[in-house]
mmCIF file of C-alpha atoms in Angstrom:
data_model
loop_
_atom_site.group_PDB
_atom_site.id
_atom_site.type_symbol
_atom_site.label_atom_id
_atom_site.label_comp_id
_atom_site.label_asym_id
_atom_site.label_seq_id
_atom_site.Cartn_x
_atom_site.Cartn_y
_atom_site.Cartn_z
ATOM 1 C CA UNK A 6 162.803 5.670 35.671
ATOM 2 C CA UNK A 7 166.037 7.167 37.055
ATOM 3 C CA UNK A 8 164.510 7.553 40.541
ATOM 4 C CA UNK A 9 165.853 5.124 43.096
ATOM 5 C CA UNK A 10 163.298 2.901 44.805
ATOM 6 C CA UNK A 11 163.083 3.174 48.584
ATOM 7 C CA UNK A 12 164.646 0.356 50.565
ATOM 8 C CA UNK A 13 162.326 -2.473 51.486
ATOM 9 C CA UNK A 14 162.084 -3.038 55.224
ATOM 10 C CA UNK A 15 160.013 -5.333 57.370
ATOM 11 C CA UNK A 16 156.799 -3.804 58.739
ATOM 12 C CA UNK A 17 157.314 -2.433 62.199
ATOM 13 C CA UNK A 18 154.832 -2.604 65.038
ATOM 14 C CA UNK A 19 154.884 1.142 65.693
ATOM 15 C CA UNK A 20 152.616 3.994 64.654
ATOM 16 C CA UNK A 21 153.823 4.177 61.041
ATOM 17 C CA UNK A 22 151.802 3.574 57.898
ATOM 18 C CA UNK A 23 153.514 0.833 55.894
ATOM 19 C CA UNK A 24 153.596 1.553 52.156
ATOM 20 C CA UNK A 25 154.183 -0.972 49.388
ATOM 21 C CA UNK A 26 157.190 0.037 47.189
ATOM 22 C CA UNK A 27 154.938 -0.092 44.096
ATOM 23 C CA UNK A 28 153.177 3.014 45.447
ATOM 24 C CA UNK A 29 156.298 5.176 45.819
ATOM 25 C CA UNK A 30 155.325 7.402 42.845
ATOM 26 C CA UNK A 31 151.677 7.706 43.861
ATOM 27 C CA UNK A 32 150.693 11.317 44.756
ATOM 28 C CA UNK A 33 148.819 9.980 47.766
ATOM 29 C CA UNK A 34 152.121 9.307 49.560
ATOM 30 C CA UNK A 35 152.873 13.040 49.692
ATOM 31 C CA UNK A 36 149.424 13.699 51.138
ATOM 32 C CA UNK A 37 150.053 11.547 54.224
ATOM 33 C CA UNK A 38 151.012 14.133 56.837
ATOM 34 C CA UNK A 39 151.413 14.229 60.624
ATOM 35 C CA UNK A 40 151.703 10.417 60.686
ATOM 36 C CA UNK A 41 155.007 8.524 60.294
ATOM 37 C CA UNK A 42 155.281 6.369 57.176
ATOM 38 C CA UNK A 43 157.733 3.832 55.870
ATOM 39 C CA UNK A 44 158.057 1.408 52.994
ATOM 40 C CA UNK A 45 157.826 -2.307 53.616
ATOM 41 C CA UNK A 46 157.322 -5.670 51.940
ATOM 42 C CA UNK A 47 153.561 -6.113 52.310
ATOM 43 C CA UNK A 48 150.798 -7.631 50.194
ATOM 44 C CA UNK A 49 148.420 -4.641 50.121
ATOM 45 C CA UNK A 50 149.354 -1.147 49.008
ATOM 46 C CA UNK A 51 149.032 0.390 52.472
ATOM 47 C CA UNK A 52 148.980 -1.156 55.908
ATOM 48 C CA UNK A 53 147.291 1.192 58.358
ATOM 49 C CA UNK A 54 147.183 -1.284 61.233
ATOM 50 C CA UNK A 55 148.214 -4.778 62.208
ATOM 51 C CA UNK A 56 144.890 -6.128 60.943
ATOM 52 C CA UNK A 57 143.972 -3.478 58.350
ATOM 53 C CA UNK A 58 145.163 -3.520 54.735
ATOM 54 C CA UNK A 59 144.311 -1.069 51.935
ATOM 55 C CA UNK A 60 144.364 -1.614 48.168
ATOM 56 C CA UNK A 61 144.459 1.485 45.955
ATOM 57 C CA UNK A 62 142.878 1.622 42.486
ATOM 58 C CA UNK A 63 142.372 4.410 39.990
ATOM 59 C CA UNK A 64 139.269 4.049 37.827
ATOM 60 C CA UNK A 65 141.176 5.426 34.853
ATOM 61 C CA UNK A 66 143.783 2.698 35.249
ATOM 62 C CA UNK A 67 141.074 0.077 35.883
ATOM 63 C CA UNK A 68 139.396 0.965 32.602
ATOM 64 C CA UNK A 69 142.657 0.214 30.766
ATOM 65 C CA UNK A 70 143.656 -2.844 32.835
ATOM 66 C CA UNK A 71 140.537 -4.496 34.291
ATOM 67 C CA UNK A 72 142.444 -7.649 35.295
ATOM 68 C CA UNK A 73 144.812 -5.808 37.654
ATOM 69 C CA UNK A 74 142.498 -5.594 40.680
ATOM 70 C CA UNK A 75 141.567 -9.276 40.433
ATOM 71 C CA UNK A 76 145.209 -10.260 40.578
ATOM 72 C CA UNK A 77 145.812 -8.051 43.616
ATOM 73 C CA UNK A 78 142.802 -9.466 45.456
ATOM 74 C CA UNK A 79 143.948 -13.013 44.690
ATOM 75 C CA UNK A 80 147.440 -12.189 45.965
ATOM 76 C CA UNK A 81 145.969 -10.671 49.135
ATOM 77 C CA UNK A 82 144.197 -13.917 49.984
ATOM 78 C CA UNK A 83 142.454 -13.992 53.352
ATOM 79 C CA UNK A 84 144.970 -11.767 55.152
ATOM 80 C CA UNK A 85 143.820 -8.868 57.352
ATOM 81 C CA UNK A 86 140.554 -8.624 59.218
ATOM 82 C CA UNK A 87 139.658 -5.244 57.733
ATOM 83 C CA UNK A 88 140.277 -5.146 53.970
ATOM 84 C CA UNK A 89 139.686 -1.846 52.159
ATOM 85 C CA UNK A 90 139.619 -0.867 48.490
ATOM 86 C CA UNK A 91 140.421 2.846 48.073
ATOM 87 C CA UNK A 92 138.940 3.968 44.732
ATOM 88 C CA UNK A 93 140.082 7.138 42.999
ATOM 89 C CA UNK A 94 137.124 8.445 40.952
ATOM 90 C CA UNK A 95 139.006 10.296 38.186
ATOM 91 C CA UNK A 96 136.698 9.665 35.198
ATOM 92 C CA UNK A 97 133.262 11.024 34.296
ATOM 93 C CA UNK A 98 131.529 7.738 33.391
ATOM 94 C CA UNK A 99 132.098 5.910 36.653
ATOM 95 C CA UNK A 100 128.694 4.448 37.602
ATOM 96 C CA UNK A 101 129.037 1.076 35.872
ATOM 97 C CA UNK A 102 132.657 0.565 36.960
ATOM 98 C CA UNK A 103 131.902 1.320 40.610
ATOM 99 C CA UNK A 104 128.908 -1.008 40.522
ATOM 100 C CA UNK A 105 130.968 -3.898 39.162
ATOM 101 C CA UNK A 106 133.798 -3.297 41.626
ATOM 102 C CA UNK A 107 131.329 -3.204 44.504
ATOM 103 C CA UNK A 108 130.027 -6.646 43.542
ATOM 104 C CA UNK A 109 133.575 -8.009 43.441
ATOM 105 C CA UNK A 110 134.338 -6.534 46.856
ATOM 106 C CA UNK A 111 131.182 -7.966 48.381
ATOM 107 C CA UNK A 112 132.224 -11.464 47.308
ATOM 108 C CA UNK A 113 135.710 -10.999 48.758
ATOM 109 C CA UNK A 114 134.771 -9.285 52.050
ATOM 110 C CA UNK A 115 136.318 -5.942 51.129
ATOM 111 C CA UNK A 116 135.105 -2.486 52.139
ATOM 112 C CA UNK A 117 134.886 0.154 49.378
ATOM 113 C CA UNK A 118 135.853 3.811 49.934
ATOM 114 C CA UNK A 119 135.488 6.194 46.982
ATOM 115 C CA UNK A 120 137.607 9.362 46.907
ATOM 116 C CA UNK A 121 137.731 12.265 44.508
ATOM 117 C CA UNK A 122 141.270 13.556 45.095
ATOM 118 C CA UNK A 123 144.666 12.525 46.436
ATOM 119 C CA UNK A 124 144.258 14.733 49.521
ATOM 120 C CA UNK A 125 141.003 13.009 50.429
ATOM 121 C CA UNK A 126 142.588 9.584 49.969
ATOM 122 C CA UNK A 127 145.479 10.619 52.254
ATOM 123 C CA UNK A 128 142.978 11.747 54.904
ATOM 124 C CA UNK A 129 141.340 8.327 54.759
ATOM 125 C CA UNK A 130 144.652 6.596 55.421
ATOM 126 C CA UNK A 131 145.502 8.963 58.287
ATOM 127 C CA UNK A 132 142.075 8.458 59.886
ATOM 128 C CA UNK A 133 142.391 4.673 59.730
ATOM 129 C CA UNK A 134 145.829 4.754 61.296
ATOM 130 C CA UNK A 135 144.865 7.145 64.085
ATOM 131 C CA UNK A 136 141.797 5.031 64.920
ATOM 132 C CA UNK A 137 143.756 1.781 65.157
ATOM 133 C CA UNK A 138 143.788 1.586 68.963
ATOM 134 C CA UNK A 139 140.618 3.535 69.675
ATOM 135 C CA UNK A 140 137.608 1.712 71.154
ATOM 136 C CA UNK A 141 134.491 0.926 69.172
ATOM 137 C CA UNK A 142 132.397 3.134 71.437
ATOM 138 C CA UNK A 143 134.067 6.164 69.853
ATOM 139 C CA UNK A 144 131.829 5.994 66.777
ATOM 140 C CA UNK A 145 128.671 5.067 68.670
ATOM 141 C CA UNK A 146 125.983 7.598 69.360
ATOM 142 C CA UNK A 147 126.358 9.174 72.763
ATOM 143 C CA UNK A 148 123.057 8.996 74.617
ATOM 144 C CA UNK A 149 122.570 10.990 77.786
ATOM 145 C CA UNK A 150 120.693 8.981 80.420
ATOM 146 C CA UNK A 151 119.460 11.925 82.492
ATOM 147 C CA UNK A 152 115.654 12.413 82.775
ATOM 148 C CA UNK A 153 115.750 15.760 80.970
ATOM 149 C CA UNK A 154 117.700 14.259 78.076
ATOM 150 C CA UNK A 155 115.339 11.289 77.800
ATOM 151 C CA UNK A 156 112.337 13.625 77.854
ATOM 152 C CA UNK A 157 113.919 15.780 75.148
ATOM 153 C CA UNK A 158 114.672 12.736 72.989
ATOM 154 C CA UNK A 159 111.140 11.351 73.321
ATOM 155 C CA UNK A 160 109.290 14.583 72.583
ATOM 156 C CA UNK A 161 111.481 15.771 69.729
ATOM 157 C CA UNK A 162 110.598 12.568 67.871
ATOM 158 C CA UNK A 163 107.130 14.119 67.364
ATOM 159 C CA UNK A 164 106.994 16.109 64.108
ATOM 160 C CA UNK A 165 107.144 19.937 64.506
ATOM 161 C CA UNK A 166 108.310 19.687 68.140
ATOM 162 C CA UNK A 167 111.796 21.141 68.775
ATOM 163 C CA UNK A 168 113.942 21.511 71.879
ATOM 164 C CA UNK A 169 112.441 24.904 72.732
ATOM 165 C CA UNK A 170 108.954 23.371 72.720
ATOM 166 C CA UNK A 171 110.167 20.596 74.998
ATOM 167 C CA UNK A 172 111.442 23.115 77.539
ATOM 168 C CA UNK A 173 108.097 24.934 77.331
ATOM 169 C CA UNK A 174 106.197 21.723 78.005
ATOM 170 C CA UNK A 175 108.479 20.734 80.874
ATOM 171 C CA UNK A 176 108.188 24.153 82.535
ATOM 172 C CA UNK A 177 104.388 24.252 82.107
ATOM 173 C CA UNK A 178 103.410 20.732 83.150
ATOM 174 C CA UNK A 179 106.422 19.453 85.077
ATOM 175 C CA UNK A 180 106.317 15.753 84.126
ATOM 176 C CA UNK A 181 105.869 13.490 81.158
ATOM 177 C CA UNK A 182 102.621 12.037 82.537
ATOM 178 C CA UNK A 183 100.997 15.483 82.811
ATOM 179 C CA UNK A 184 102.137 16.349 79.300
ATOM 180 C CA UNK A 185 100.488 13.185 77.966
ATOM 181 C CA UNK A 186 97.242 13.943 79.828
ATOM 182 C CA UNK A 187 97.034 17.601 78.747
ATOM 183 C CA UNK A 188 94.100 18.482 76.517
ATOM 184 C CA UNK A 189 94.179 20.520 73.332
ATOM 185 C CA UNK A 190 93.074 23.744 75.020
ATOM 186 C CA UNK A 191 95.950 23.630 77.507
ATOM 187 C CA UNK A 192 98.473 22.982 74.743
ATOM 188 C CA UNK A 193 97.054 25.772 72.552
ATOM 189 C CA UNK A 194 97.663 28.333 75.314
ATOM 190 C CA UNK A 195 101.415 27.631 75.305
ATOM 191 C CA UNK A 196 103.690 29.958 73.299
ATOM 192 C CA UNK A 197 104.765 28.504 69.970
ATOM 193 C CA UNK A 198 102.002 25.864 69.804
ATOM 194 C CA UNK A 199 99.737 26.324 66.825
ATOM 195 C CA UNK A 200 96.845 24.105 65.682
ATOM 196 C CA UNK A 201 99.061 21.756 63.667
ATOM 197 C CA UNK A 202 101.605 21.278 66.432
ATOM 198 C CA UNK A 203 98.853 20.672 68.991
ATOM 199 C CA UNK A 204 97.226 18.065 66.757
ATOM 200 C CA UNK A 205 100.569 16.308 66.252
ATOM 201 C CA UNK A 206 101.216 16.141 69.999
ATOM 202 C CA UNK A 207 97.729 14.842 70.779
ATOM 203 C CA UNK A 208 97.932 12.306 67.976
ATOM 204 C CA UNK A 209 101.273 11.002 69.309
ATOM 205 C CA UNK A 210 99.757 10.261 72.728
ATOM 206 C CA UNK A 211 96.309 9.056 71.620
ATOM 207 C CA UNK A 212 97.201 6.848 68.665
ATOM 208 C CA UNK A 213 96.999 3.104 69.579
ATOM 209 C CA UNK A 214 100.153 1.048 69.422
ATOM 210 C CA UNK A 215 98.370 -1.751 67.551
ATOM 211 C CA UNK A 216 96.080 -1.011 64.632
ATOM 212 C CA UNK A 217 93.880 -4.040 64.492
ATOM 213 C CA UNK A 218 95.257 -7.337 63.195
ATOM 214 C CA UNK A 219 95.766 -8.856 66.654
ATOM 215 C CA UNK A 220 92.793 -10.545 68.248
ATOM 216 C CA UNK A 221 93.096 -8.733 71.574
ATOM 217 C CA UNK A 222 93.776 -5.217 70.279
ATOM 218 C CA UNK A 223 91.546 -2.174 70.616
ATOM 219 C CA UNK A 224 90.126 -2.585 67.127
ATOM 220 C CA UNK A 225 89.239 -6.223 67.796
ATOM 221 C CA UNK A 226 87.451 -5.376 71.036
ATOM 222 C CA UNK A 227 85.581 -2.543 69.309
ATOM 223 C CA UNK A 228 84.428 -4.852 66.498
ATOM 224 C CA UNK A 229 83.356 -7.471 69.048
ATOM 225 C CA UNK A 230 81.260 -4.954 70.972
ATOM 226 C CA UNK A 231 79.715 -3.705 67.729
ATOM 227 C CA UNK A 232 78.761 -7.262 66.764
ATOM 228 C CA UNK A 233 77.147 -7.788 70.181
ATOM 229 C CA UNK A 234 75.057 -4.609 69.846
ATOM 230 C CA UNK A 235 73.899 -5.590 66.354
ATOM 231 C CA UNK A 236 72.983 -9.097 67.513
ATOM 232 C CA UNK A 237 71.039 -7.758 70.498
ATOM 233 C CA UNK A 238 69.082 -5.260 68.421
ATOM 234 C CA UNK A 239 68.156 -7.712 65.625
ATOM 235 C CA UNK A 240 64.396 -8.601 65.556
ATOM 236 C CA UNK A 241 63.331 -12.133 66.333
ATOM 237 C CA UNK A 242 62.395 -14.324 63.379
ATOM 238 C CA UNK A 243 58.716 -15.306 63.380
ATOM 239 C CA UNK A 244 56.592 -17.454 61.139
ATOM 240 C CA UNK A 245 55.142 -15.794 58.066
ATOM 241 C CA UNK A 246 51.344 -15.682 57.811
ATOM 242 C CA UNK A 247 49.893 -18.244 55.476
ATOM 243 C CA UNK A 248 53.012 -20.370 55.303
ATOM 244 C CA UNK A 249 52.578 -24.104 55.718
ATOM 245 C CA UNK A 250 54.065 -25.419 58.951
ATOM 246 C CA UNK A 251 54.661 -28.951 59.979
ATOM 247 C CA UNK A 252 55.710 -30.381 63.274
ATOM 248 C CA UNK A 253 59.436 -31.006 63.486
ATOM 249 C CA UNK A 254 60.429 -28.346 60.946
ATOM 250 C CA UNK A 255 62.321 -25.181 61.866
ATOM 251 C CA UNK A 256 64.963 -22.660 60.860
ATOM 252 C CA UNK A 257 68.415 -22.698 62.432
ATOM 253 C CA UNK A 258 69.401 -19.230 63.748
ATOM 254 C CA UNK A 259 72.614 -19.319 65.768
ATOM 255 C CA UNK A 260 72.251 -21.802 68.605
ATOM 256 C CA UNK A 261 68.411 -21.776 68.800
ATOM 257 C CA UNK A 262 65.764 -23.140 66.453
ATOM 258 C CA UNK A 263 62.730 -20.984 65.681
ATOM 259 C CA UNK A 264 59.807 -23.345 65.092
ATOM 260 C CA UNK A 265 57.025 -22.357 62.661
ATOM 261 C CA UNK A 266 54.052 -23.746 64.606
ATOM 262 C CA UNK A 267 51.881 -20.608 64.781
ATOM 263 C CA UNK A 268 48.657 -20.696 62.769
ATOM 264 C CA UNK A 269 46.889 -17.695 61.312
ATOM 265 C CA UNK A 270 43.167 -18.120 62.043
ATOM 266 C CA UNK A 271 42.234 -15.522 59.479
ATOM 267 C CA UNK A 272 43.937 -17.325 56.615
ATOM 268 C CA UNK A 273 41.683 -19.524 54.461
ATOM 269 C CA UNK A 274 41.741 -23.245 54.990
ATOM 270 C CA UNK A 275 43.131 -25.509 52.275
ATOM 271 C CA UNK A 276 39.611 -27.003 51.608
ATOM 272 C CA UNK A 277 38.082 -23.603 50.843
ATOM 273 C CA UNK A 278 40.626 -22.703 48.232
ATOM 274 C CA UNK A 279 39.348 -23.745 44.771
ATOM 275 C CA UNK A 280 41.514 -26.254 43.070
ATOM 276 C CA UNK A 281 43.221 -25.304 39.873
ATOM 277 C CA UNK A 282 41.501 -26.755 36.845
ATOM 278 C CA UNK A 283 43.371 -28.936 34.428
ATOM 279 C CA UNK A 284 43.709 -28.293 30.706
ATOM 280 C CA UNK A 285 41.007 -30.796 29.818
ATOM 281 C CA UNK A 286 38.498 -29.060 32.104
ATOM 282 C CA UNK A 287 38.952 -25.638 30.599
ATOM 283 C CA UNK A 288 36.028 -24.156 28.682
ATOM 284 C CA UNK A 289 36.310 -24.701 24.990
ATOM 285 C CA UNK A 290 36.473 -21.541 22.898
ATOM 286 C CA UNK A 291 33.684 -20.849 20.393
ATOM 287 C CA UNK A 292 34.352 -22.539 17.090
ATOM 288 C CA UNK A 293 33.323 -21.213 13.676
ATOM 289 C CA UNK A 294 31.963 -24.384 12.089
ATOM 290 C CA UNK A 295 29.496 -22.955 9.562
ATOM 291 C CA UNK A 296 29.652 -24.966 6.392
ATOM 292 C CA UNK A 297 28.666 -23.845 2.950
ATOM 293 C CA UNK A 298 26.235 -26.429 1.549
ATOM 294 C CA UNK A 299 27.296 -25.750 -1.984
ATOM 295 C CA UNK A 300 30.992 -26.248 -1.242
ATOM 296 C CA UNK A 301 32.454 -29.686 -1.502
ATOM 297 C CA UNK A 302 33.049 -31.366 1.776
ATOM 298 C CA UNK A 303 36.653 -31.680 2.699
ATOM 299 C CA UNK A 304 38.187 -35.049 3.039
ATOM 300 C CA UNK A 305 39.089 -36.486 6.376
ATOM 301 C CA UNK A 306 42.714 -35.582 5.954
ATOM 302 C CA UNK A 307 41.978 -31.937 5.155
ATOM 303 C CA UNK A 308 40.182 -30.822 8.296
ATOM 304 C CA UNK A 309 41.014 -27.201 9.075
ATOM 305 C CA UNK A 310 40.590 -25.808 12.561
ATOM 306 C CA UNK A 311 40.832 -22.077 13.169
ATOM 307 C CA UNK A 312 41.186 -20.999 16.728
ATOM 308 C CA UNK A 313 43.068 -18.371 18.615
ATOM 309 C CA UNK A 314 43.797 -20.813 21.394
ATOM 310 C CA UNK A 315 46.692 -23.164 20.504
ATOM 311 C CA UNK A 316 45.603 -25.585 23.237
ATOM 312 C CA UNK A 317 42.045 -26.072 21.919
ATOM 313 C CA UNK A 318 40.667 -29.615 21.526
ATOM 314 C CA UNK A 319 39.660 -30.980 18.107
ATOM 315 C CA UNK A 320 36.666 -32.970 19.376
ATOM 316 C CA UNK A 321 33.985 -30.426 18.259
ATOM 317 C CA UNK A 322 35.374 -30.360 14.739
ATOM 318 C CA UNK A 323 35.265 -34.141 14.499
ATOM 319 C CA UNK A 324 31.620 -34.219 15.645
ATOM 320 C CA UNK A 325 30.686 -31.637 13.040
ATOM 321 C CA UNK A 326 32.289 -33.748 10.325
ATOM 322 C CA UNK A 327 30.285 -36.807 11.390
ATOM 323 C CA UNK A 328 27.036 -34.811 11.181
ATOM 324 C CA UNK A 329 27.829 -33.651 7.672
ATOM 325 C CA UNK A 330 28.611 -37.194 6.617
#
């Protein structure tokens, strides 16, 4: 409390990192080395470029004062194109806090950087300041456009193929086209090419680019040719012997109609086939109609008929009753 606060100055346009006076006691300030720094009246905690502002937050402090970061973000407004939240992870249970802070930063267009020590946080600030005027191509992947480099990049994308194998292939075959056309026996004779590596190389060059869904792909043409072979080898549909055929009737098969107009001369004619007898014309089963003369005759309502055939007629029993009467 007895330490004197540094004087507040306006941010300069030089190569200095501008520090908010509220961060004068932060250990991170001492970790900023090899880069000039000065205190100034700014909204964020650190200004590492004309369009880059950094807010610092300790998770231990955030656990005690969760409203602090919301006030700082509201005070920052829409200033600065690149807005960074530098988190100091100094507690053990940090997963939930970092998750919630990440959601808040996503809604406010803020980038999150998590550090584990003051030295690491100082290195972040130095790196941002030193990269202020550097082009964007500095962080892009450098791709060599020479033929050897392109060949190396293409072949090393095959599993189990390294740069030494690429040089072996180039020295043995000389061009990419000859490498693609090489058979398994030629590849197996090369040093360092075992069965698995040979199969991976052959599979990379022989696998189709499209695997079937498109109508004009290799799989579609193969299925079309298969359908044509099956259709050509299918036997023609003919009329079945003994089936009734009438003029004008046929079966639809594709675009043609197969007419059933052939007659089997050996099949019996309809007149020669005996007609099926009806129930009334069936032979009556033998009836047991012996009557005991000494027994009283049954009344008309008590006629009993015994037969194993449930469809038998009752006419014979009625005639026998009339004779007894």
